[in-house]
Amino acid sequence: MKLEKQFVSKDNKLYMLDGTEVPVVNASVLDAKFCVNEASAQNVNVFSCIELPWTQIGCDEESYNEEFLARFRDFFKALDEKKVFAFIVPVADKIPSSEDEKDAFVASFKHCARRIKDCVSVAGFAVPSLETGIDSSFFMEELSQKHEHYVFFSKDGNVLSDSSVVKF
């Protein structure tokens, strides 16, 4: 299923397709562990960012938390109904220390993206923070493969040198 773009990014800012700027700096921050049902979605009224710990998804394909991901998808489907949007901020609550762990980190978030692929309310993902050691280009390339409509977000000046990445 291919979703249509809801947003465009330009000069490190986010815009609706009609050109209206969407403010994301100081967006409300939600903890993903509370984003698991329709009731929690009722409290989301603005463009938000959702911090999602790696360990919440599962650190490798043998440990993916499919029950959480199914509830997370239900949350986004409820946001779809409200026509409210959010982006996901990957949190490395376990810092990847090897190349294999870095690949597993990206694979976990790619798996998450696959699980919520039909949710219009997902504007995109933040690029993992610098301390994770994750290559930002690799992360964006991997998640963009089947999710061309995603916009990427960052606070890192190096990543923001790509003017298509939105500053949050």
mmCIF file of C-alpha atoms in Angstrom:
data_model
loop_
_atom_site.group_PDB
_atom_site.id
_atom_site.type_symbol
_atom_site.label_atom_id
_atom_site.label_comp_id
_atom_site.label_asym_id
_atom_site.label_seq_id
_atom_site.Cartn_x
_atom_site.Cartn_y
_atom_site.Cartn_z
ATOM 1 C CA MET A 1 0.000 0.000 0.000
ATOM 2 C CA LYS A 2 1.447 3.315 -1.051
ATOM 3 C CA LEU A 3 0.293 6.398 0.816
ATOM 4 C CA GLU A 4 0.204 9.862 -0.653
ATOM 5 C CA LYS A 5 2.439 12.551 0.791
ATOM 6 C CA GLN A 6 0.714 14.741 3.343
ATOM 7 C CA PHE A 7 3.692 17.063 3.852
ATOM 8 C CA VAL A 8 6.728 18.450 2.102
ATOM 9 C CA SER A 9 9.936 19.636 3.669
ATOM 10 C CA LYS A 10 11.957 22.597 2.525
ATOM 11 C CA ASP A 11 14.687 24.659 4.167
ATOM 12 C CA ASN A 12 14.466 22.459 7.300
ATOM 13 C CA LYS A 13 10.783 23.281 7.760
ATOM 14 C CA LEU A 14 7.597 21.275 7.325
ATOM 15 C CA TYR A 15 4.741 22.364 5.076
ATOM 16 C CA MET A 16 1.295 21.078 4.181
ATOM 17 C CA LEU A 17 0.912 20.418 0.473
ATOM 18 C CA ASP A 18 -0.905 23.754 0.124
ATOM 19 C CA GLY A 19 2.221 25.587 1.376
ATOM 20 C CA THR A 20 1.036 26.243 4.935
ATOM 21 C CA GLU A 21 3.923 25.853 7.391
ATOM 22 C CA VAL A 22 3.442 23.272 10.139
ATOM 23 C CA PRO A 23 5.304 24.319 13.287
ATOM 24 C CA VAL A 24 7.215 21.377 14.752
ATOM 25 C CA VAL A 25 9.733 23.127 16.995
ATOM 26 C CA ASN A 26 8.428 22.651 20.538
ATOM 27 C CA ALA A 27 5.929 20.023 19.354
ATOM 28 C CA SER A 28 4.317 18.163 22.214
ATOM 29 C CA VAL A 29 6.296 15.071 23.145
ATOM 30 C CA LEU A 30 4.546 11.810 23.941
ATOM 31 C CA ASP A 31 6.006 8.628 25.367
ATOM 32 C CA ALA A 32 5.195 5.673 23.099
ATOM 33 C CA LYS A 33 4.343 3.411 26.016
ATOM 34 C CA PHE A 34 1.217 5.519 26.535
ATOM 35 C CA CYS A 35 0.295 5.504 22.823
ATOM 36 C CA VAL A 36 -1.387 2.145 22.741
ATOM 37 C CA ASN A 37 -5.117 2.677 22.460
ATOM 38 C CA GLU A 38 -7.844 4.887 21.065
ATOM 39 C CA ALA A 39 -8.409 6.547 24.448
ATOM 40 C CA SER A 40 -4.828 7.852 24.531
ATOM 41 C CA ALA A 41 -5.240 9.127 20.967
ATOM 42 C CA GLN A 42 -8.134 11.321 22.093
ATOM 43 C CA ASN A 43 -5.653 13.506 24.022
ATOM 44 C CA VAL A 44 -3.587 14.293 20.918
ATOM 45 C CA ASN A 45 -4.795 17.473 19.267
ATOM 46 C CA VAL A 46 -1.745 18.933 17.563
ATOM 47 C CA PHE A 47 1.217 17.783 15.547
ATOM 48 C CA SER A 48 3.254 15.733 18.026
ATOM 49 C CA CYS A 49 6.421 13.741 18.321
ATOM 50 C CA ILE A 50 6.396 10.328 19.918
ATOM 51 C CA GLU A 51 9.539 9.045 21.604
ATOM 52 C CA LEU A 52 9.859 5.330 20.913
ATOM 53 C CA PRO A 53 12.555 3.362 22.774
ATOM 54 C CA TRP A 54 14.345 0.677 20.792
ATOM 55 C CA THR A 55 13.684 -1.875 23.522
ATOM 56 C CA GLN A 56 9.938 -1.167 23.266
ATOM 57 C CA ILE A 57 9.984 -2.427 19.654
ATOM 58 C CA GLY A 58 12.478 -5.198 20.345
ATOM 59 C CA CYS A 59 16.195 -5.154 19.667
ATOM 60 C CA ASP A 60 16.254 -7.881 17.027
ATOM 61 C CA GLU A 61 13.855 -9.822 14.872
ATOM 62 C CA GLU A 62 13.539 -12.609 17.453
ATOM 63 C CA SER A 63 12.350 -10.138 20.079
ATOM 64 C CA TYR A 64 10.038 -7.756 18.198
ATOM 65 C CA ASN A 65 7.133 -6.827 20.440
ATOM 66 C CA GLU A 66 4.329 -7.509 17.977
ATOM 67 C CA GLU A 67 1.656 -6.997 20.625
ATOM 68 C CA PHE A 68 2.916 -3.477 21.336
ATOM 69 C CA LEU A 69 3.302 -2.722 17.621
ATOM 70 C CA ALA A 70 -0.284 -3.820 16.942
ATOM 71 C CA ARG A 71 -1.573 -1.516 19.704
ATOM 72 C CA PHE A 72 0.726 1.275 18.457
ATOM 73 C CA ARG A 73 -0.835 0.877 15.005
ATOM 74 C CA ASP A 74 -4.318 1.093 16.546
ATOM 75 C CA PHE A 75 -3.275 4.358 18.209
ATOM 76 C CA PHE A 76 -2.216 5.816 14.855
ATOM 77 C CA LYS A 77 -5.406 4.599 13.207
ATOM 78 C CA ALA A 78 -7.324 6.579 15.853
ATOM 79 C CA LEU A 79 -5.178 9.615 14.979
ATOM 80 C CA ASP A 80 -6.072 9.026 11.324
ATOM 81 C CA GLU A 81 -9.736 9.421 12.262
ATOM 82 C CA LYS A 82 -8.985 12.736 13.989
ATOM 83 C CA LYS A 83 -6.782 13.916 11.108
ATOM 84 C CA VAL A 84 -3.958 14.532 13.578
ATOM 85 C CA PHE A 85 -0.315 13.826 12.757
ATOM 86 C CA ALA A 86 2.816 12.774 14.589
ATOM 87 C CA PHE A 87 6.355 11.695 13.886
ATOM 88 C CA ILE A 88 8.370 9.057 15.697
ATOM 89 C CA VAL A 89 11.601 9.817 17.525
ATOM 90 C CA PRO A 90 13.808 6.712 17.862
ATOM 91 C CA VAL A 91 15.323 6.477 21.341
ATOM 92 C CA ALA A 92 18.411 4.338 21.879
ATOM 93 C CA ASP A 93 17.721 3.275 25.447
ATOM 94 C CA LYS A 94 20.356 0.629 24.731
ATOM 95 C CA ILE A 95 23.196 2.282 22.810
ATOM 96 C CA PRO A 96 24.286 0.072 19.890
ATOM 97 C CA SER A 97 27.940 -0.800 20.409
ATOM 98 C CA SER A 98 28.769 -2.837 17.308
ATOM 99 C CA GLU A 99 27.952 -2.601 13.617
ATOM 100 C CA ASP A 100 25.614 -5.578 14.021
ATOM 101 C CA GLU A 101 23.723 -3.761 16.796
ATOM 102 C CA LYS A 102 23.556 -0.587 14.698
ATOM 103 C CA ASP A 103 22.083 -2.601 11.835
ATOM 104 C CA ALA A 104 19.636 -4.228 14.281
ATOM 105 C CA PHE A 105 18.597 -0.771 15.532
ATOM 106 C CA VAL A 106 17.781 0.384 12.003
ATOM 107 C CA ALA A 107 16.062 -2.932 11.247
ATOM 108 C CA SER A 108 13.869 -2.556 14.353
ATOM 109 C CA PHE A 109 12.645 0.867 13.300
ATOM 110 C CA LYS A 110 12.186 -0.324 9.728
ATOM 111 C CA HIS A 111 10.044 -3.143 11.112
ATOM 112 C CA CYS A 112 8.055 -0.604 13.136
ATOM 113 C CA ALA A 113 7.536 1.446 9.951
ATOM 114 C CA ARG A 114 6.236 -1.665 8.176
ATOM 115 C CA ARG A 115 3.780 -2.332 10.997
ATOM 116 C CA ILE A 116 2.302 1.190 10.768
ATOM 117 C CA LYS A 117 2.680 1.555 7.005
ATOM 118 C CA ASP A 118 -1.009 2.201 6.377
ATOM 119 C CA CYS A 119 -1.348 4.975 8.968
ATOM 120 C CA VAL A 120 -1.753 8.352 7.294
ATOM 121 C CA SER A 121 -1.145 10.088 10.633
ATOM 122 C CA VAL A 122 2.541 9.064 10.654
ATOM 123 C CA ALA A 123 4.374 12.004 9.107
ATOM 124 C CA GLY A 124 7.755 10.324 9.401
ATOM 125 C CA PHE A 125 10.658 9.567 11.695
ATOM 126 C CA ALA A 126 13.355 11.554 13.394
ATOM 127 C CA VAL A 127 16.874 10.544 12.478
ATOM 128 C CA PRO A 128 18.501 8.783 15.463
ATOM 129 C CA SER A 129 20.583 11.041 17.671
ATOM 130 C CA LEU A 130 24.303 11.348 17.122
ATOM 131 C CA GLU A 131 25.271 9.336 20.226
ATOM 132 C CA THR A 132 23.740 6.185 18.700
ATOM 133 C CA GLY A 133 26.441 6.125 16.033
ATOM 134 C CA ILE A 134 23.764 5.340 13.429
ATOM 135 C CA ASP A 135 24.547 6.663 9.958
ATOM 136 C CA SER A 136 21.712 9.119 9.266
ATOM 137 C CA SER A 137 21.814 8.570 5.496
ATOM 138 C CA PHE A 138 21.558 4.796 5.949
ATOM 139 C CA PHE A 139 18.623 5.183 8.358
ATOM 140 C CA MET A 140 16.728 7.476 5.980
ATOM 141 C CA GLU A 141 17.490 5.260 2.987
ATOM 142 C CA GLU A 142 16.275 2.113 4.747
ATOM 143 C CA LEU A 143 13.018 3.667 5.983
ATOM 144 C CA SER A 144 12.343 5.401 2.661
ATOM 145 C CA GLN A 145 12.444 2.176 0.650
ATOM 146 C CA LYS A 146 8.729 1.523 1.024
ATOM 147 C CA HIS A 147 7.752 4.759 2.753
ATOM 148 C CA GLU A 148 8.550 7.482 0.258
ATOM 149 C CA HIS A 149 5.950 9.736 1.845
ATOM 150 C CA TYR A 150 7.867 9.996 5.141
ATOM 151 C CA VAL A 151 9.531 13.224 6.131
ATOM 152 C CA PHE A 152 12.641 13.028 8.309
ATOM 153 C CA PHE A 153 13.283 15.193 11.344
ATOM 154 C CA SER A 154 16.408 16.040 13.344
ATOM 155 C CA LYS A 155 17.980 18.401 15.853
ATOM 156 C CA ASP A 156 21.517 17.591 14.679
ATOM 157 C CA GLY A 157 23.134 20.406 12.710
ATOM 158 C CA ASN A 158 25.094 17.931 10.569
ATOM 159 C CA VAL A 159 21.923 16.159 9.482
ATOM 160 C CA LEU A 160 20.147 19.480 9.015
ATOM 161 C CA SER A 161 22.697 20.409 6.356
ATOM 162 C CA ASP A 162 20.302 18.427 4.152
ATOM 163 C CA SER A 163 17.615 21.103 3.835
ATOM 164 C CA SER A 164 14.942 18.437 3.297
ATOM 165 C CA VAL A 165 15.337 17.266 6.917
ATOM 166 C CA VAL A 166 12.976 19.166 9.227
ATOM 167 C CA LYS A 167 14.359 20.777 12.380
ATOM 168 C CA PHE A 168 12.363 19.968 15.515
#
